XYZ file of C-alpha atoms in Angstrom:
597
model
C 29.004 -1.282 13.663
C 29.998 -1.513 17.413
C 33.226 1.232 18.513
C 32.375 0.693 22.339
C 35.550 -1.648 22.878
C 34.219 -2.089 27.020
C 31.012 -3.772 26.176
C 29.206 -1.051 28.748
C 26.240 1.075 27.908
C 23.961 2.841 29.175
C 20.953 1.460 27.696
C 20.019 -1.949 25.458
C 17.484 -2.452 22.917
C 16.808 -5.706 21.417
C 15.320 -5.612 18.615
C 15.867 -3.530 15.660
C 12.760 -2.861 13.628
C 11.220 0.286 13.571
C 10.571 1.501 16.957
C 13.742 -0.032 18.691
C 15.818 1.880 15.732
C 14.033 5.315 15.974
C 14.396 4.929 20.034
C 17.992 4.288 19.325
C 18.710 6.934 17.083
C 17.121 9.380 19.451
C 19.006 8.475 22.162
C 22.622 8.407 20.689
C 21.475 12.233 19.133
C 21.223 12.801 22.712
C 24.582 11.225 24.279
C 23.450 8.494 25.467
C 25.037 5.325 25.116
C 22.976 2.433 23.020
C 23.271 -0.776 21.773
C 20.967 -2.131 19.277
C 20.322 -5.561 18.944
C 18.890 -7.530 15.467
C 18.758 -11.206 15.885
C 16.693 -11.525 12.636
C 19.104 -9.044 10.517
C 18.851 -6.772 7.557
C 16.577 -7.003 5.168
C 13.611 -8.905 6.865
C 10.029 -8.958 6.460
C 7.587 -7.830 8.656
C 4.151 -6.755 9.100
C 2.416 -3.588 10.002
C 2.679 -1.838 6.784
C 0.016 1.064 7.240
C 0.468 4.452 8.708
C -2.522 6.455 10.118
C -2.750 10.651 10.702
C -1.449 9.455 14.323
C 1.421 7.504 13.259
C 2.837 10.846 10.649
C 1.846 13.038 13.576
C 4.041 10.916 16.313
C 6.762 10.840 13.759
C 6.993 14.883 13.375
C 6.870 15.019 16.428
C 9.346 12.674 17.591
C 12.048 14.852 14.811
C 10.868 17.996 16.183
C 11.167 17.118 20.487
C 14.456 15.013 19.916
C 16.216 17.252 16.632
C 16.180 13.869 14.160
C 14.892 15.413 11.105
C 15.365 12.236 9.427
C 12.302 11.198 11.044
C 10.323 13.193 9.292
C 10.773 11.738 6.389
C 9.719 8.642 7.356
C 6.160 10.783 7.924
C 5.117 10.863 4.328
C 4.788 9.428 1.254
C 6.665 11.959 -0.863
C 9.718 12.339 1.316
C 9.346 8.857 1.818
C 9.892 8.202 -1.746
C 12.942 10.500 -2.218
C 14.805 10.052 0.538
C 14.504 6.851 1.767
C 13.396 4.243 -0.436
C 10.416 3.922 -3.611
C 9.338 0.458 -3.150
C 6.348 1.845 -0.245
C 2.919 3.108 -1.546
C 0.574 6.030 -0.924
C -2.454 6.109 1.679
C -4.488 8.488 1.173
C -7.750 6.937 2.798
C -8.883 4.225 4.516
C -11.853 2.813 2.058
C -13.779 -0.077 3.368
C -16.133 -2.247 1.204
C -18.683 -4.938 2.382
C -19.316 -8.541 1.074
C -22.119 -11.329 0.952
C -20.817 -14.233 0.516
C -21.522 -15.736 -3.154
C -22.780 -12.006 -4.962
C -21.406 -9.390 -6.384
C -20.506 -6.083 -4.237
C -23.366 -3.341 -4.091
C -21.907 0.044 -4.560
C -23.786 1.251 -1.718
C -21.992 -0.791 0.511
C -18.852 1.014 -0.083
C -17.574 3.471 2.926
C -14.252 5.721 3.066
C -12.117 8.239 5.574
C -9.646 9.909 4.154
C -5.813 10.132 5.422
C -3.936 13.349 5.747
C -2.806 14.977 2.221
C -0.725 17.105 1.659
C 1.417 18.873 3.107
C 1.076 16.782 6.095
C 1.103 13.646 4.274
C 0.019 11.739 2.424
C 0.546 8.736 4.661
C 2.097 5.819 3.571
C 2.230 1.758 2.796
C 5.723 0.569 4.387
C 7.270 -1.495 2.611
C 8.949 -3.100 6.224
C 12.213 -4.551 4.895
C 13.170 -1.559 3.422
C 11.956 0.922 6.217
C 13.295 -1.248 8.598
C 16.903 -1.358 7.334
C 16.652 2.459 6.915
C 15.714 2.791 10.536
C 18.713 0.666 11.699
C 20.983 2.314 9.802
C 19.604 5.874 11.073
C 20.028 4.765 14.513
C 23.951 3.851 13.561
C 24.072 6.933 11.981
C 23.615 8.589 14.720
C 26.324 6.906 17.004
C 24.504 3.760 18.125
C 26.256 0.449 18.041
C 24.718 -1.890 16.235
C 24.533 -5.833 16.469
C 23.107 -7.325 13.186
C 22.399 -11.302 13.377
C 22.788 -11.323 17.177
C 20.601 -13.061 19.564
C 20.350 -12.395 22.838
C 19.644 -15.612 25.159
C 18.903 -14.116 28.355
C 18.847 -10.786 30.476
C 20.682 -11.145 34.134
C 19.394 -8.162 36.325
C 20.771 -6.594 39.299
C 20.090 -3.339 41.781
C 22.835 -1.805 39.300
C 22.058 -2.818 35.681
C 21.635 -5.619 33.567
C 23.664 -8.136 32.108
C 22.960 -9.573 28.624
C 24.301 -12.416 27.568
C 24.216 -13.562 23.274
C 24.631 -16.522 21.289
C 27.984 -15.833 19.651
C 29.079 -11.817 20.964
C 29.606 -12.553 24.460
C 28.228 -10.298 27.257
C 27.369 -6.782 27.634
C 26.364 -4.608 30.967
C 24.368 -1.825 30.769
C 22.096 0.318 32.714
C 18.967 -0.190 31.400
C 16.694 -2.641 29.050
C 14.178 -2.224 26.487
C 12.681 -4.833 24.449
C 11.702 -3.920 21.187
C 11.282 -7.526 20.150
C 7.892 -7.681 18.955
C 5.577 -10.979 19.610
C 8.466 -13.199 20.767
C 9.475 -10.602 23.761
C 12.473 -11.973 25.230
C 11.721 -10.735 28.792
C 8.249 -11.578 28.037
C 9.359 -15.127 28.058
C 12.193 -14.590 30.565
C 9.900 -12.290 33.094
C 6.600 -14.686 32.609
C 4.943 -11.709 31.688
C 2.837 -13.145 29.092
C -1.290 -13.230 30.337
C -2.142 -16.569 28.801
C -4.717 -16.918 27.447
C -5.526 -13.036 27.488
C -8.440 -11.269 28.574
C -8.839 -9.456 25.563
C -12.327 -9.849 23.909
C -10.675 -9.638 20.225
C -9.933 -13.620 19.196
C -8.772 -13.320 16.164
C -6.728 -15.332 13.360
C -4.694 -14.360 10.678
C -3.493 -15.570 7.017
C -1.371 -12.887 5.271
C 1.379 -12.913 2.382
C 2.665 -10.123 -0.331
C 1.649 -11.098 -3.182
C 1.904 -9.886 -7.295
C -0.495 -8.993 -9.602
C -3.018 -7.592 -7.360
C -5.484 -5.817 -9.750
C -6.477 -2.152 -8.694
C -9.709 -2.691 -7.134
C -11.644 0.122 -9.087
C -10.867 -1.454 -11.676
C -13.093 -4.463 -10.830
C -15.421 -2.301 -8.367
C -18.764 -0.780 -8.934
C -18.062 2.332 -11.035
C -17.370 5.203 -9.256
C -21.063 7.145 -10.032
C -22.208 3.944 -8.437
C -20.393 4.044 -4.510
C -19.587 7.694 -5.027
C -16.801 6.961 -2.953
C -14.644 10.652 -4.084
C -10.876 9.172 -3.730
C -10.310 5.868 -5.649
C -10.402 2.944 -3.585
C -6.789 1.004 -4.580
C -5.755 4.582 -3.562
C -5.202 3.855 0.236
C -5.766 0.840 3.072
C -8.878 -0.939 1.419
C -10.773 -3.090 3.866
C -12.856 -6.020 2.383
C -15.641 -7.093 5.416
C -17.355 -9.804 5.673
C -19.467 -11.329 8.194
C -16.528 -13.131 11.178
C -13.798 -11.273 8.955
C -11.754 -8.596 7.307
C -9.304 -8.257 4.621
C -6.685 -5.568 4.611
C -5.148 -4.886 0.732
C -2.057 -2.769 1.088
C -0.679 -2.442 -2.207
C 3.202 -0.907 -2.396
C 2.765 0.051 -6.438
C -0.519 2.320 -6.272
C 1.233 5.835 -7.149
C 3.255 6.054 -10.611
C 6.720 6.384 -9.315
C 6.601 3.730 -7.364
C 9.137 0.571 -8.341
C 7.463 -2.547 -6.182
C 5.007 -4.678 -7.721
C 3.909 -6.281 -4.743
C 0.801 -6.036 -2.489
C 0.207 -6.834 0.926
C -3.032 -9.145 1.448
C -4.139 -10.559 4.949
C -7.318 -11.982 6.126
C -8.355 -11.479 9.763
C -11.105 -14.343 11.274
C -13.077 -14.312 13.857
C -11.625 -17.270 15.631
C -14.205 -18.735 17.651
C -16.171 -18.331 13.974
C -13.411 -19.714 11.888
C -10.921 -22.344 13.660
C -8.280 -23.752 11.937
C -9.024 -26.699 9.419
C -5.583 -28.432 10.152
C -6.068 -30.486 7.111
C -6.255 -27.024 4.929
C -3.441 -25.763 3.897
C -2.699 -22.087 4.762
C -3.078 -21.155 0.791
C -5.720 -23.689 0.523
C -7.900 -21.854 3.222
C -6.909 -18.165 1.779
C -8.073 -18.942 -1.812
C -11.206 -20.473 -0.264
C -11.946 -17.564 1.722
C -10.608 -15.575 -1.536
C -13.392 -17.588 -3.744
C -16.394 -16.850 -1.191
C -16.418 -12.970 -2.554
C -16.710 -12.584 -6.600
C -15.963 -9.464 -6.417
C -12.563 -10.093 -4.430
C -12.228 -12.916 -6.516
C -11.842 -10.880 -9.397
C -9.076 -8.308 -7.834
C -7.079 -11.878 -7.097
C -7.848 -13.435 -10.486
C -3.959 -12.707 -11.549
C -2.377 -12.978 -7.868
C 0.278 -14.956 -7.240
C 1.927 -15.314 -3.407
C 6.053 -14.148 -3.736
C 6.133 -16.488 -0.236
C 4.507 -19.418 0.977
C 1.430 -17.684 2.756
C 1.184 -17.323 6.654
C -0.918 -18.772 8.926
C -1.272 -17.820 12.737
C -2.646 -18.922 15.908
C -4.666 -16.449 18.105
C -2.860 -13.110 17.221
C -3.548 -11.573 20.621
C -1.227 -11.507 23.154
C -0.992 -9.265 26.664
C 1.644 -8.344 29.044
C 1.081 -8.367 32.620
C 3.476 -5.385 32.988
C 5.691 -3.400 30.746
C 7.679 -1.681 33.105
C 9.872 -2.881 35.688
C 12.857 -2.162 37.591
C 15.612 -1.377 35.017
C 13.297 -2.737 32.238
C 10.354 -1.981 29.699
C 9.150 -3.053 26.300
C 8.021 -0.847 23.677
C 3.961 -1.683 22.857
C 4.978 -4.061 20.081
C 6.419 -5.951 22.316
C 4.019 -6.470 25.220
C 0.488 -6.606 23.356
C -0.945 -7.016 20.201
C -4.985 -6.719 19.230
C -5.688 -6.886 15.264
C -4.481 -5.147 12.110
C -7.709 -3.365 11.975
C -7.135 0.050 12.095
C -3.480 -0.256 11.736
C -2.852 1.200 15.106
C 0.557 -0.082 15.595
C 2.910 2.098 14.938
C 0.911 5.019 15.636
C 0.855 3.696 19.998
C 4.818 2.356 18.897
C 5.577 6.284 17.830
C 3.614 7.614 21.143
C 5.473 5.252 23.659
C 9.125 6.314 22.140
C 8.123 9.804 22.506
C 7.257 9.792 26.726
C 9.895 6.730 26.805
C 12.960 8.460 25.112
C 12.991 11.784 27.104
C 12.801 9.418 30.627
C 15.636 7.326 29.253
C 17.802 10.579 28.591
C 17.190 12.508 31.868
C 17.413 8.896 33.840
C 20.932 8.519 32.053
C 21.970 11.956 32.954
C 20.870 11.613 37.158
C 21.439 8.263 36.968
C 17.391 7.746 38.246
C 15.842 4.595 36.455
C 12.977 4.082 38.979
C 10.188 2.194 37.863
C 7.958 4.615 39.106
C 9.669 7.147 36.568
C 8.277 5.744 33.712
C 4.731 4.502 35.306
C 3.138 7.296 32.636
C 4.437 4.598 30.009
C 2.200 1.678 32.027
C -0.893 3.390 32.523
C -1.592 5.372 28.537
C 0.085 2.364 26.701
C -2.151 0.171 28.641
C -5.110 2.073 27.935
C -4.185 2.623 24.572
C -4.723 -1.464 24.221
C -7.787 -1.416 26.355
C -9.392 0.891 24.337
C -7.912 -0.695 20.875
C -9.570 -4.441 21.926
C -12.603 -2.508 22.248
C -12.905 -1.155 18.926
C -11.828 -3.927 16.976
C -13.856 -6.322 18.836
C -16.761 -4.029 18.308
C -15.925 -3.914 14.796
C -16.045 -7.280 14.079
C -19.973 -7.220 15.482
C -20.037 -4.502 13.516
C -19.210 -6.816 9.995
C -22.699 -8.413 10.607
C -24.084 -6.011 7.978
C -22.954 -2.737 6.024
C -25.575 -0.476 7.959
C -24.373 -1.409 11.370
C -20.915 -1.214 10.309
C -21.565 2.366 8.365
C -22.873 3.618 12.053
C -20.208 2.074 13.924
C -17.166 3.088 12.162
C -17.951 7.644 12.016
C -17.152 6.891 16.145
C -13.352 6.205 14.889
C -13.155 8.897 12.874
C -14.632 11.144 15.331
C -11.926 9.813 18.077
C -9.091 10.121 14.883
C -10.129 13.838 14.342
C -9.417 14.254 18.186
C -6.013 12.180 18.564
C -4.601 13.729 15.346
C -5.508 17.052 16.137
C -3.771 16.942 19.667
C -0.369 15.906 18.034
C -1.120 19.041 15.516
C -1.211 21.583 18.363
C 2.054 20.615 19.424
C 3.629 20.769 16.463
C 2.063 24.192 15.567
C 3.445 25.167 19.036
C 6.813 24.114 18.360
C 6.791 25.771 14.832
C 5.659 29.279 16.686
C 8.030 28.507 19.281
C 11.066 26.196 18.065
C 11.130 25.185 21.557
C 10.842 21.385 22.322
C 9.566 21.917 25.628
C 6.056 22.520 24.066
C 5.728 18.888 23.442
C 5.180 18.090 27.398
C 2.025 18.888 26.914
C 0.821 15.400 24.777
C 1.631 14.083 28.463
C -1.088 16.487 30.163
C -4.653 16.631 29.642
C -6.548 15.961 27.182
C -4.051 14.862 25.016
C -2.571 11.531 27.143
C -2.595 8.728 25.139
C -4.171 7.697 22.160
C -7.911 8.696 19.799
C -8.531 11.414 22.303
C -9.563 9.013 25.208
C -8.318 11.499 27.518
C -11.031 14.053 26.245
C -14.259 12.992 28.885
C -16.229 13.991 25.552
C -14.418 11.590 23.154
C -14.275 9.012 25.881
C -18.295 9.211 26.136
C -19.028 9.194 22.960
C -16.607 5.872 22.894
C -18.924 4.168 26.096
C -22.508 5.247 24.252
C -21.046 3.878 20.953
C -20.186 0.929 23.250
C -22.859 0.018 25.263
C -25.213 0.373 21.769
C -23.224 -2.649 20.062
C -23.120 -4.176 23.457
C -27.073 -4.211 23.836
C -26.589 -5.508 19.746
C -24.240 -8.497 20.459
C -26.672 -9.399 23.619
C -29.502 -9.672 21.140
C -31.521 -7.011 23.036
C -32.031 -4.616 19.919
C -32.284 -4.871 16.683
C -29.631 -3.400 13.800
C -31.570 -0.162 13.587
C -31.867 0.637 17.334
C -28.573 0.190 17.481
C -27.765 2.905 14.388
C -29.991 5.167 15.838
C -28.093 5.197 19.165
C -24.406 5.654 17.774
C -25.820 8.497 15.328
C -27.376 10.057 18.039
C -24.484 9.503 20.633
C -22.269 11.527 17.561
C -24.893 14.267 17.399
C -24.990 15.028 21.156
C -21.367 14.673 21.762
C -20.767 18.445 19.782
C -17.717 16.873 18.586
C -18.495 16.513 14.870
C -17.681 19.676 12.239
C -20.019 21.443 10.430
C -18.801 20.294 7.425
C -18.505 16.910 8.128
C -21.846 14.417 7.739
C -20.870 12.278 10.649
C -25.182 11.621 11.908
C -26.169 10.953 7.738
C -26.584 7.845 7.285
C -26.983 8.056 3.849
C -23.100 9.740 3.603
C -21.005 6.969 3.318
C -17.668 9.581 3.213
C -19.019 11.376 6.217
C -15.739 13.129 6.592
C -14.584 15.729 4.099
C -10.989 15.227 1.959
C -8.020 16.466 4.792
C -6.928 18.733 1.192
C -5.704 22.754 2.130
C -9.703 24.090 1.798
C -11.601 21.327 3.824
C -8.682 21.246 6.604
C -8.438 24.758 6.716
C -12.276 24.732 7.452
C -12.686 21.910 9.866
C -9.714 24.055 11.689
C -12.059 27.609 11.364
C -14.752 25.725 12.879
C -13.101 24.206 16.028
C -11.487 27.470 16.324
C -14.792 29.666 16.038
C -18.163 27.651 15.685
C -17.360 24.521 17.917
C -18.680 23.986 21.943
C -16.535 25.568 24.537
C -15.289 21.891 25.156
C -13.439 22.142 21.945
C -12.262 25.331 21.321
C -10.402 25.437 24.298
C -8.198 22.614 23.501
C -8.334 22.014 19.911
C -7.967 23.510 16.458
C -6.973 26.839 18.591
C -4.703 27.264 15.523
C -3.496 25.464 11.891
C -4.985 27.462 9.258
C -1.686 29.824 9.108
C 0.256 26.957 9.823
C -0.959 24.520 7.426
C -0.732 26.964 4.714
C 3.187 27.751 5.846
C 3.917 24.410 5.444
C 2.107 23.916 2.448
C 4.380 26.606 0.864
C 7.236 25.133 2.017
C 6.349 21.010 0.770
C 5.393 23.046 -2.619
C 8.908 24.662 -3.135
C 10.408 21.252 -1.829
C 8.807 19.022 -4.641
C 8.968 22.144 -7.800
C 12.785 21.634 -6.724
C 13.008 17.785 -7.424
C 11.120 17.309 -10.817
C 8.285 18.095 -13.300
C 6.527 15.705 -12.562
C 7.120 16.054 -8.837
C 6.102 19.831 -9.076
C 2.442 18.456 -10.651
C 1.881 15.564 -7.839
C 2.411 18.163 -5.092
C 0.172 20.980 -6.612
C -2.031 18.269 -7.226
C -2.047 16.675 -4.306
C -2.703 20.142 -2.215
C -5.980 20.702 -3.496
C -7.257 17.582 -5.372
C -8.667 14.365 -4.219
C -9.927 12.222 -6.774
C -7.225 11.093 -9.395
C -7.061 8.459 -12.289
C -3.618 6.696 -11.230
C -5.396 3.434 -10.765
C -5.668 3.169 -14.499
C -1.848 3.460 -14.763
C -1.085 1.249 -12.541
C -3.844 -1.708 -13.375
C -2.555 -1.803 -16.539
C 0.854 -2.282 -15.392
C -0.491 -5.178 -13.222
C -2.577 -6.361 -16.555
C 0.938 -6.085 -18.868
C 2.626 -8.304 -16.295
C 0.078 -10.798 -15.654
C -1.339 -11.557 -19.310
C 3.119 -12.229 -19.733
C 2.844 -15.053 -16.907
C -0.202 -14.495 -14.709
C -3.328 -17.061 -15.068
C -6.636 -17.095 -13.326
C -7.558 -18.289 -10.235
């Protein structure tokens, strides 16, 4: 769709995945002038298929500051479902299991966080091409013009504007650029932005494809009175670990209503560990890696790749700069770290939200100043920096279950914090229904991303640190380094009372994020937690969560039976037996065409 005759706009944005399309939809809402470029067109695969509690928080709050409702309902699974497409899946934890190579998994090497419930979330497995093509479309929706199948070749900049010049659409002059490209920036290339090789510490490797008949993994697992794990594991993100390596299992057809039978399988390698065996095949090398892990093994037994699996270089790159004069790129654009943790979109959603109101006022005074969107440098940056360290640390981490089960309560801590800073806004706005409220993610604590703002967070984050540092240098052993991260979490004063964040022997150290265990978590920062806290977080919820819990309730009893007994379900409950449905699904299909690997 393109109705601008004049080829003049106020701002570009090539590429249309996710966060160029929500950027663009926020800014035509607003009157601003935007084309939206998609050299790769609609439908189109892509990764970064997992949302966190930071990535449904940013997306609230993006609806609520810029008055794009539709956003929300990219925010959870439910609406998600309804409204925009029923091919994604449900998250509702991030469960993490660890292997030896050659035996079976020990159900005490099992570990799990749990993502937001209801009413909140639950969050959600993308499936891209469909959430993609929803986004673009939103963003058209909305009154921005839209190029589908057009690359862009080059960007001409002057003291006025920009002139960008495509394959087969001719030119166009705006005011301002933003590349939403992803890895293959085009003013990465053009600008020599690129740090090469970067300075990141992560080195990492990838092999990934979607694949079907992914078996449930409780159904191959350790029973559940065995890891004592309370949500089901194939019921969110599960993490396989391994000494050099991850795998991230994202399955799109783990709730009942859902109509995709595929699953999302990666494996992440420590590079320097694992180079590339250029007389391996990529599928070759995944089934190897596949076979290493019975356990795995068995989840894979019926797999079957839909599309010739992936396999990548170094994953990391870095930007020297993301902001220039008439020019940024969104964070997908200018760095990349791992898939661990699936941070992603959640930094993606934080960027559009301090990048979109700068665009709009800089349209209206004309003002596109580099130095007016040097907020946009400095937390997106640090939101990397801080990223490399935790995955990097992670992947020392791997070495055994016990470091790792230390290790990981520091992210959830630093989650608790980032999450609940995006929750104060939005309980602000609902008080208020005044956008303005939202200026305050830009002020302290609550810059960036996982609370590093918050001098408490951020020490806990440098003790945690230092402890694996000391670890990797080979000057302590596995349990000194335990005892110093469990004892960095005990003196920070950040941890609720009801969460088992310094027991080692709690390997869900964080309680369900269900109506009762939020609403406590919330009573304690509110009444019980150090001065620290209660002065900037949890100051309120427990009304609001239960207002919008009667709200989602009404919303779902309104749609169906059976989506009347998910939600009431959902608001209170945990642990749930739709696994079974859905492995024998997967057990139907493949006994009708699967074999064994």
């Amino acid at each position: 769709m393109n109705n601008n005759k004049s080829r003049r706009y106020d701002v570009a944005i090539v590429g249309g995945g996710i966060g160029g399309s929500i950027l663009a939809a926020i800014l035509a809402r607003h009157g601003v002038r935007v084309v939206l470029f998609e050299g790769g067109g609609h439908p189109r695969f892509a990764i970064g298929e997992s949302t966190i509690p930071e990535t449904t928080l940013g997306l609230r709050v993006l609806a609520a500051r810029y008055d794009v409702p539709e956003i929300a309902d990219m925010a959870a699974y439910g609406s998600v479902r309804r409204k925009i497409t029923s091919s994604c899946g449900v998250k509702r934890n991030f469960s993490f299991v660890h292997h030896r190579e050659g035996e079976p998994v020990r159900g005490t090497d099992c570990a799990q966080f749990p993502a937001l419930s209801a009413p909140l979330g639950p969050d959600v497995h993308y499936y891209r091409q469909d959430i993609d093509a929803w986004s673009y479309q939103l963003a058209l929706s909305y009154g921005a013009d839209g190029y589908n199948h057009t690359f862009v070749t080059g960007v001409e900049f002057d003291s006025d504007g920009a002139t960008l010049a495509t394959v087969d659409k001719g030119e166009f002059r705006v005011d301002y650029v933003v590349d939403a490209g992803g890895m293959n920036s085009l003013l990465g290339k053009q600008l020599e932005l690129r740090v090469d090789p970067p300075t990141y510490q992560t080195r990492t490797r990838t092999l990934f494809g979607h694949f079907v008949g992914v078996l449930p993994f409780d159904e191959v697992a350790p029973p559940a009175s065995e890891h004592k794990m309370p949500q089901p594991l194939s019921q969110g993100t599960l993490h396989h670990l391994f000494e050099g390596g991850w795998v991230w299992v994202i399955p799109f057809d783990n709730h009942p209503q859902s109509t995709n039978p595929l699953c999302s399988v990666g494996i992440s390698l420590d590079l320097d560990r694992y180079p590339v065996n250029e007389n391996e095949s990529p599928e070759e090398e995944f089934w190897a890696h596949v076979n290493r892990f019975p356990t795995f093994a068995r989840q894979m037994r019926n797999a079957k790749a839909v599309r010739p699996v992936a396999r990548t270089g170094r994953v990391q790159f870095q930007s020297r700069n993301i902001v220039g004069d008439r020019w940024c790129l969104l964070p997908h654009a200018s760095d990349f770290i791992d898939p661990l943790t699936s941070s992603g979109l959640s930094i993606t959603a934080m960027a559009v939200n301090v990048l979109a109101d700068r665009l709009i006022d800089g349209v209206r005074t004309g003002d596109f100043a580099p130095e007016r969107f040097e907020y946009l440098e400095t937390w997106v940056k640090r939101g990397f920096e801080y990223y490399d360290k935790l995955v990097g640390y992670s992947f020392t981490s791997f070495d055994s279950f016990e470091l790792f089960n230390a290790w990981f309560r520091v992210w959830t801590i630093n989650t608790l914090y980032g999450s609940n800073g995006l929750m104060e806004a939005l309980w602000a706005f609902d008080r208020t229904n005044n956008p303005t409220v939202f200026s305050v993610l830009e002020q302290p604590p609550y810059r960036g991303m996982q609370g590093q703002d918050n001098p408490h967070c951020a020490e806990l984050f440098r003790k945690a640190c230092q402890a694996m540092q000391d670890y990797r240098d080979k000057e302590i052993e596995t349990a000194e380094a335990c005892d110093r991260i469990y004892a960095a979490l005990s003196d920070s004063g950040l941890v609720p009372s009801t969460w088992k964040q310094t027991d080692s022997t709690e390997r869900s150290p964080a309680t369900a994020l269900t109506l009762i265990p939020m609403a406590q978590v919330l009573a304690w920062g509110k009444f019980r937690s150090p001065a620290y806290v209660r002065g900037h977080y949890m100051q309120h919820g427990v009304t609001e969560v239960l207002g919008r819990a009667s709200a989602f309730y009404r919303d779902e009893v309104r749609h169906s039976a059976a989506a009347a007994y998910y939600a009431t379900r959902d608001l209170v409950a945990v642990r749930n037996r739709d696994w079974r449905k859905i492995g024998a699904k997967i057990t139907r299909r493949a006994n009708h065409g699967g074999g064994d690997r």
